[in-house]
Structure formats: C-alpha cells, structure tokens
Short mmCIF file of C-alpha atoms in Angstrom, two decimals:
data_model
loop_
_atom_site.label_atom_id
_atom_site.label_comp_id
_atom_site.label_asym_id
_atom_site.label_seq_id
_atom_site.Cartn_x
_atom_site.Cartn_y
_atom_site.Cartn_z
CA GLY A 1 70.24 -22.50 -56.19
CA ALA A 2 69.57 -18.76 -56.10
CA GLY A 3 66.47 -16.83 -57.00
CA GLY A 4 65.97 -14.50 -59.95
CA MET A 5 65.54 -17.05 -62.77
CA ILE A 6 64.31 -14.15 -64.91
CA ARG A 7 66.01 -10.80 -64.53
CA ALA A 8 65.06 -7.69 -66.53
CA THR A 9 66.73 -4.26 -66.66
CA HIS A 10 65.11 -1.30 -68.44
CA ILE A 11 67.64 1.34 -69.72
CA ARG A 12 66.34 4.70 -70.88
CA LEU A 13 68.65 6.07 -73.58
CA ALA A 14 66.54 9.08 -74.52
CA PRO A 15 63.00 10.38 -73.88
CA ASP A 16 61.71 8.18 -76.80
CA LEU A 17 64.28 5.35 -76.78
CA ALA A 18 64.93 2.62 -74.29
CA VAL A 19 66.41 -0.94 -74.19
CA LEU A 20 65.08 -3.85 -72.27
CA LEU A 21 67.69 -6.31 -71.23
CA ILE A 22 66.37 -9.79 -70.13
CA ALA A 23 68.53 -12.51 -68.62
CA VAL A 24 66.87 -15.93 -68.16
CA HIS A 25 68.36 -19.03 -66.64
CA HIS A 26 68.76 -21.87 -69.13
CA SER A 27 66.84 -24.29 -66.89
CA ILE A 28 63.56 -22.49 -67.66
CA PHE A 29 64.25 -21.08 -71.06
CA ASP A 30 65.81 -22.14 -74.44
CA GLY A 31 66.84 -20.20 -77.52
CA PHE A 32 63.61 -20.75 -79.28
CA SER A 33 61.86 -19.09 -76.42
CA ILE A 34 63.65 -15.83 -77.08
CA GLY A 35 61.54 -15.23 -80.16
CA VAL A 36 58.31 -16.31 -78.37
CA LEU A 37 58.85 -13.86 -75.44
CA SER A 38 59.93 -11.09 -77.81
CA ASP A 39 56.81 -11.33 -79.89
CA GLU A 40 54.58 -11.34 -76.78
CA LEU A 41 56.38 -8.33 -75.38
CA GLY A 42 56.16 -6.42 -78.58
CA THR A 43 52.48 -7.17 -78.97
CA ALA A 44 51.76 -6.09 -75.41
CA ALA A 45 53.76 -2.97 -75.66
CA ALA A 46 52.04 -1.87 -78.88
CA ALA A 47 48.70 -2.42 -77.22
CA PHE A 48 49.61 -0.40 -74.17
CA VAL A 49 50.70 2.49 -76.47
CA ARG A 50 47.33 2.45 -78.07
CA GLY A 51 45.59 2.30 -74.65
CA ALA A 52 44.23 -1.14 -75.46
CA THR A 53 44.40 -4.45 -73.66
CA PRO A 54 47.06 -6.83 -75.18
CA ASP A 55 45.35 -9.44 -77.38
CA LEU A 56 47.51 -12.50 -76.74
CA PRO A 57 45.80 -15.75 -77.78
CA GLU A 58 45.40 -18.51 -75.30
CA LEU A 59 48.11 -21.19 -75.60
CA ALA A 60 47.05 -24.63 -76.78
CA LEU A 61 49.63 -26.02 -74.27
CA GLN A 62 51.46 -24.78 -71.34
CA PHE A 63 54.86 -26.04 -70.32
CA GLY A 64 53.31 -28.14 -67.57
CA ASP A 65 51.18 -29.89 -70.22
CA TYR A 66 54.35 -30.59 -72.17
CA THR A 67 56.14 -32.19 -69.19
CA LEU A 68 53.18 -34.50 -68.46
CA TRP A 69 53.05 -35.35 -72.16
CA LYS A 70 56.76 -36.16 -72.18
CA GLN A 71 56.44 -38.41 -69.07
CA GLN A 72 53.53 -40.35 -70.61
CA LEU A 73 55.40 -40.67 -73.92
CA LEU A 74 58.54 -42.12 -72.26
CA ALA A 75 56.27 -44.49 -70.31
CA SER A 76 54.59 -45.73 -73.44
CA GLY A 77 57.71 -47.70 -74.64
CA VAL A 78 59.44 -44.88 -76.55
CA ALA A 79 62.19 -44.73 -73.93
CA ALA A 80 63.04 -48.47 -74.32
CA GLU A 81 63.07 -47.98 -78.11
CA ASP A 82 65.16 -44.87 -77.99
CA THR A 83 67.56 -46.42 -75.45
CA ALA A 84 68.16 -49.46 -77.66
CA TYR A 85 68.88 -47.15 -80.63
CA TRP A 86 71.37 -45.01 -78.82
CA LYS A 87 73.16 -48.01 -77.24
CA ASN A 88 73.57 -49.46 -80.72
CA GLN A 89 74.58 -46.11 -82.22
CA LEU A 90 77.19 -45.13 -79.58
CA SER A 91 78.37 -48.18 -77.72
CA GLY A 92 82.10 -48.82 -78.34
CA ALA A 93 82.62 -45.32 -79.88
CA HIS A 94 86.06 -43.79 -79.61
CA TYR A 95 86.06 -40.50 -77.62
CA PHE A 96 86.53 -37.87 -80.27
CA GLU A 97 88.20 -34.64 -79.37
CA LEU A 98 90.56 -32.08 -80.89
CA VAL A 99 94.04 -31.87 -79.28
CA PRO A 100 93.87 -28.76 -77.06
CA ASP A 101 96.51 -26.05 -77.22
CA HIS A 102 96.64 -25.71 -73.41
CA GLU A 103 96.93 -28.34 -70.71
CA ARG A 104 93.49 -29.64 -69.69
CA PRO A 105 92.43 -28.77 -66.14
CA GLU A 106 91.41 -31.57 -63.74
CA ASN A 107 87.91 -30.27 -63.59
CA ARG A 108 85.99 -28.39 -66.15
CA SER A 109 85.06 -24.85 -65.64
CA GLY A 110 82.45 -22.61 -67.14
CA ARG A 111 84.93 -20.17 -68.71
CA VAL A 112 84.65 -19.74 -72.41
CA GLU A 113 86.14 -17.83 -75.22
CA SER A 114 84.65 -17.06 -78.63
CA LEU A 115 85.92 -16.56 -82.14
CA MET A 116 83.80 -15.11 -84.93
CA LEU A 117 84.68 -15.65 -88.60
CA PRO A 118 82.40 -14.08 -91.27
CA LEU A 119 81.54 -16.51 -94.12
CA GLY A 120 80.72 -14.00 -96.84
CA PRO A 121 77.52 -12.40 -98.08
CA ASP A 122 76.69 -15.21 -100.41
CA PHE A 123 77.13 -17.97 -97.87
CA ASP A 124 73.40 -18.33 -97.18
CA ALA A 125 72.41 -18.53 -100.73
CA ARG A 126 75.14 -21.03 -101.54
CA ILE A 127 74.36 -23.40 -98.73
CA THR A 128 70.70 -23.19 -99.44
CA ALA A 129 71.24 -24.04 -103.05
CA ALA A 130 73.59 -26.97 -102.19
CA ALA A 131 70.90 -28.40 -99.84
CA GLN A 132 68.02 -27.99 -102.31
CA ALA A 133 70.12 -29.68 -105.08
CA ARG A 134 70.65 -32.69 -102.80
CA GLN A 135 67.25 -32.70 -101.14
CA VAL A 136 68.59 -32.38 -97.65
CA SER A 137 68.52 -29.76 -94.96
CA ARG A 138 71.09 -27.06 -94.62
CA PHE A 139 71.90 -28.61 -91.18
CA VAL A 140 72.83 -31.88 -93.06
CA ILE A 141 75.14 -29.99 -95.37
CA GLY A 142 76.82 -28.30 -92.44
CA ALA A 143 77.22 -31.45 -90.41
CA ALA A 144 78.80 -33.31 -93.44
CA VAL A 145 81.26 -30.58 -94.17
CA VAL A 146 82.16 -30.01 -90.56
CA SER A 147 82.58 -33.72 -89.82
CA ASP A 148 84.71 -34.12 -92.94
CA CYS A 149 86.95 -31.21 -91.88
CA LEU A 150 87.32 -32.54 -88.27
CA GLN A 151 88.26 -36.03 -89.59
CA GLN A 152 90.88 -34.62 -91.88
CA MET A 153 92.24 -32.41 -89.13
CA THR A 154 92.55 -35.15 -86.54
CA GLY A 155 92.96 -38.34 -88.70
CA GLN A 156 90.66 -40.17 -86.23
CA PRO A 157 88.61 -43.04 -87.59
CA GLU A 158 85.24 -41.40 -86.96
CA VAL A 159 83.78 -38.11 -85.69
CA ILE A 160 81.26 -37.71 -82.89
CA PHE A 161 79.87 -34.32 -82.04
CA GLY A 162 76.93 -33.20 -80.03
CA THR A 163 74.09 -31.00 -81.39
CA PRO A 164 71.11 -29.33 -79.82
CA ILE A 165 67.70 -30.44 -81.02
CA ALA A 166 64.75 -27.95 -80.58
CA GLY A 167 62.39 -30.60 -79.24
CA ARG A 168 59.33 -28.77 -80.56
CA VAL A 169 57.99 -31.81 -82.37
CA GLU A 170 54.34 -30.62 -82.33
CA THR A 171 53.04 -27.26 -83.81
CA GLU A 172 51.24 -26.61 -80.45
CA LEU A 173 54.80 -26.24 -78.81
CA GLU A 174 55.96 -23.41 -81.08
CA HIS A 175 54.55 -20.76 -78.79
CA VAL A 176 55.53 -22.34 -75.49
CA ILE A 177 58.28 -20.70 -73.38
CA GLY A 178 60.44 -23.24 -71.68
CA PRO A 179 63.50 -25.57 -71.79
CA LEU A 180 62.31 -27.88 -74.55
CA VAL A 181 65.75 -28.16 -76.23
CA GLY A 182 67.87 -31.37 -75.81
CA SER A 183 71.14 -32.53 -76.98
CA HIS A 184 72.21 -35.66 -78.86
CA ALA A 185 75.21 -37.10 -80.43
CA LEU A 186 75.98 -37.68 -84.05
CA ARG A 187 78.43 -40.47 -84.91
CA ILE A 188 79.67 -39.96 -88.41
CA LYS A 189 82.00 -42.24 -90.38
CA PRO A 190 84.75 -40.64 -92.43
CA ARG A 191 84.32 -39.85 -96.06
CA GLY A 192 87.60 -41.55 -97.10
CA GLU A 193 87.95 -41.65 -100.81
CA GLY A 194 84.18 -41.36 -101.43
CA SER A 195 82.44 -38.33 -102.88
CA MET A 196 81.14 -35.52 -100.88
CA ASP A 197 77.64 -36.25 -102.12
CA ALA A 198 77.85 -39.70 -100.76
CA HIS A 199 79.10 -38.32 -97.41
CA ILE A 200 76.21 -35.93 -97.36
CA ALA A 201 73.75 -38.80 -98.03
CA ALA A 202 75.26 -40.86 -95.22
CA THR A 203 75.18 -37.94 -92.84
CA LYS A 204 71.53 -37.47 -93.63
CA ILE A 205 70.77 -40.98 -92.41
CA VAL A 206 72.58 -40.21 -89.07
CA VAL A 207 70.69 -36.98 -88.57
CA GLU A 208 67.35 -38.52 -89.29
CA GLY A 209 68.04 -41.30 -86.87
CA ALA A 210 68.77 -38.76 -84.14
CA LEU A 211 65.67 -36.85 -84.86
CA ALA A 212 63.52 -39.99 -84.84
CA HIS A 213 64.87 -41.01 -81.44
CA GLN A 214 65.23 -37.55 -79.80
CA HIS A 215 62.80 -38.08 -76.90
CA LEU A 216 65.26 -39.79 -74.62
CA PRO A 217 67.06 -37.13 -72.53
CA PHE A 218 70.81 -37.03 -73.14
CA SER A 219 71.50 -37.77 -69.52
CA LYS A 220 69.67 -41.16 -70.00
CA VAL A 221 71.62 -41.76 -73.17
CA VAL A 222 74.80 -41.34 -71.17
CA ALA A 223 73.47 -43.77 -68.50
CA ALA A 224 72.58 -46.32 -71.14
CA VAL A 225 75.85 -46.20 -73.03
CA ASN A 226 77.86 -45.92 -69.84
CA PRO A 227 81.19 -44.62 -71.20
CA PRO A 228 84.25 -44.28 -68.90
CA ARG A 229 83.90 -41.10 -66.87
CA ASP A 230 86.43 -38.32 -66.63
CA SER A 231 85.74 -35.24 -64.58
CA SER A 232 87.74 -33.06 -66.98
CA ARG A 233 85.62 -34.10 -69.98
CA SER A 234 81.99 -34.03 -70.86
CA PRO A 235 80.61 -37.58 -71.53
CA ILE A 236 80.49 -38.96 -75.05
CA VAL A 237 81.06 -35.65 -76.88
CA SER A 238 83.61 -32.96 -76.58
CA THR A 239 82.65 -30.90 -79.62
CA PHE A 240 79.21 -29.41 -80.55
CA PHE A 241 77.98 -28.25 -83.91
CA ASN A 242 74.91 -26.21 -84.73
CA LEU A 243 73.64 -24.24 -87.63
CA LEU A 244 71.43 -21.34 -86.49
CA GLN A 245 69.02 -19.67 -88.79
CA MET A 246 68.13 -16.62 -86.92
CA PHE A 247 68.58 -15.45 -83.27
CA LEU A 248 68.77 -11.81 -84.21
CA GLN A 249 65.46 -10.64 -85.72
CA GLU A 250 63.98 -7.25 -86.20
CA ARG A 251 60.22 -6.60 -85.97
CA ASP A 252 58.37 -3.26 -85.90
CA PHE A 253 55.21 -3.35 -83.59
CA GLY A 254 54.36 0.22 -84.36
#
C-alpha cells in the first residue's frame, strides 16, 4: 500500500569503489529478474564510462504483453484443463507439516529465521552426475531425496511441499523483468521398500505434471481444491523446497 516499489541506495566506499543496493517489492520482481536487471545496469554503466550510449536491445516482449498473453491463454481452455489436473492431484490430500518446536501462533507472521549448512565442495558435481545417470534434472534428484527424508522423519503417508516455478516458458520471456514466478505443490508418495531409483522416477512424473500444468495461479488451485482453512497455516502446503543454481554471479563489464 506504500510507494517506493523500487528503492536504490548508492554507497561510495572509496574514490574508485562503490556499491549499489537495490530493494524491489516481490509484487513487481522475481528472483530471475535480478540477473536481468544486473546485466542491463552493467551494460549501461560500462557504456557511460566509455562516453557512449548504452546499447540495450529492444525487448521482444514487455511485461504488459506477458499479462495479456496469460489472460488469453487461461481463457483458451487451459485454465479448465489445469484446474481438473490440480483437483485430481491434490483433492483429499493430508496436510503435511513437520511438528514445530514452538507453539504455533494463532495468526502467521512474516518473521523468519535461517540456517545455512554447507554441503561440501563436491556436492555440485555429485548431484549433476546422479541426475545425468538417471536422465532427470537436478531438481528431480533433490525433490526425491528431500521427500524421502521428510517422509522418514515424520512417518506420514505422503509428502506435499510447495515449490516455485520460474514461469518463463518462452525464450522471449528470459529478458523480461517482472513477477513471472509462480508456486505449485508436489504430492509425492513414500518410497517404502522400493529403490531410490524407482522413487526418483516416480518423482520425475510428479514434477513433469506440475510443469505441464503450471499456468493456473496457485490462488486458483487453492480455490479449486478448497481445503479446510486455518489462519495459522498456509493452504495446502507448509513446506517449500527449491534447488537454486545461481543467485550470486560475478561479471566484469570493464
């Protein structure tokens, strides 16, 4: 409800060194947009240093074009198809959550805490090799392993967690700044006595289904499934999983 959806602060650390801090509201920006904005700023800054005009190519699409396309897509029958898929996928699902170590407040707040655990210098190479050997993505490997761990920790009959999906389904959207990311839920059956390879293959089917039916906004998925509401809990999912390739990148623009 307040202004300042994009806020920037320039901090000079030395005559030839400065840091530009940019805070952007999530309603107009997603994680993928960070790299797009950074590339544009770097290209522009390098041009100014040379005394030249920044040569930024015209975008094939603007965010307004994307919103119109999305409206037309949902009106074309995709919404009905996706709604049927998600109702079949999530209806009757047990609400999965880890038992908290503190009493749950009546209403959710935005307060968070973080825990970082290094996975070792060879983690990237190992998960990449495991994915290539099974002809799946690294995300599928991660989702299979995490779901198996959660099921063993809780003993619940199945695991449901949310995951963000980039939403950039066309190459023309790769250079668009905006909130294209969406959220969806993955409902994964327990591995039981089966092999991990079989569990990974089953997880791949669930992930592919979510990607194929990603156009329906999560709010409409919730409305279609219509689970019992609880102001202290988010609907359908209480746990999120993601596997990020990159947010921290270094580029030298000269």
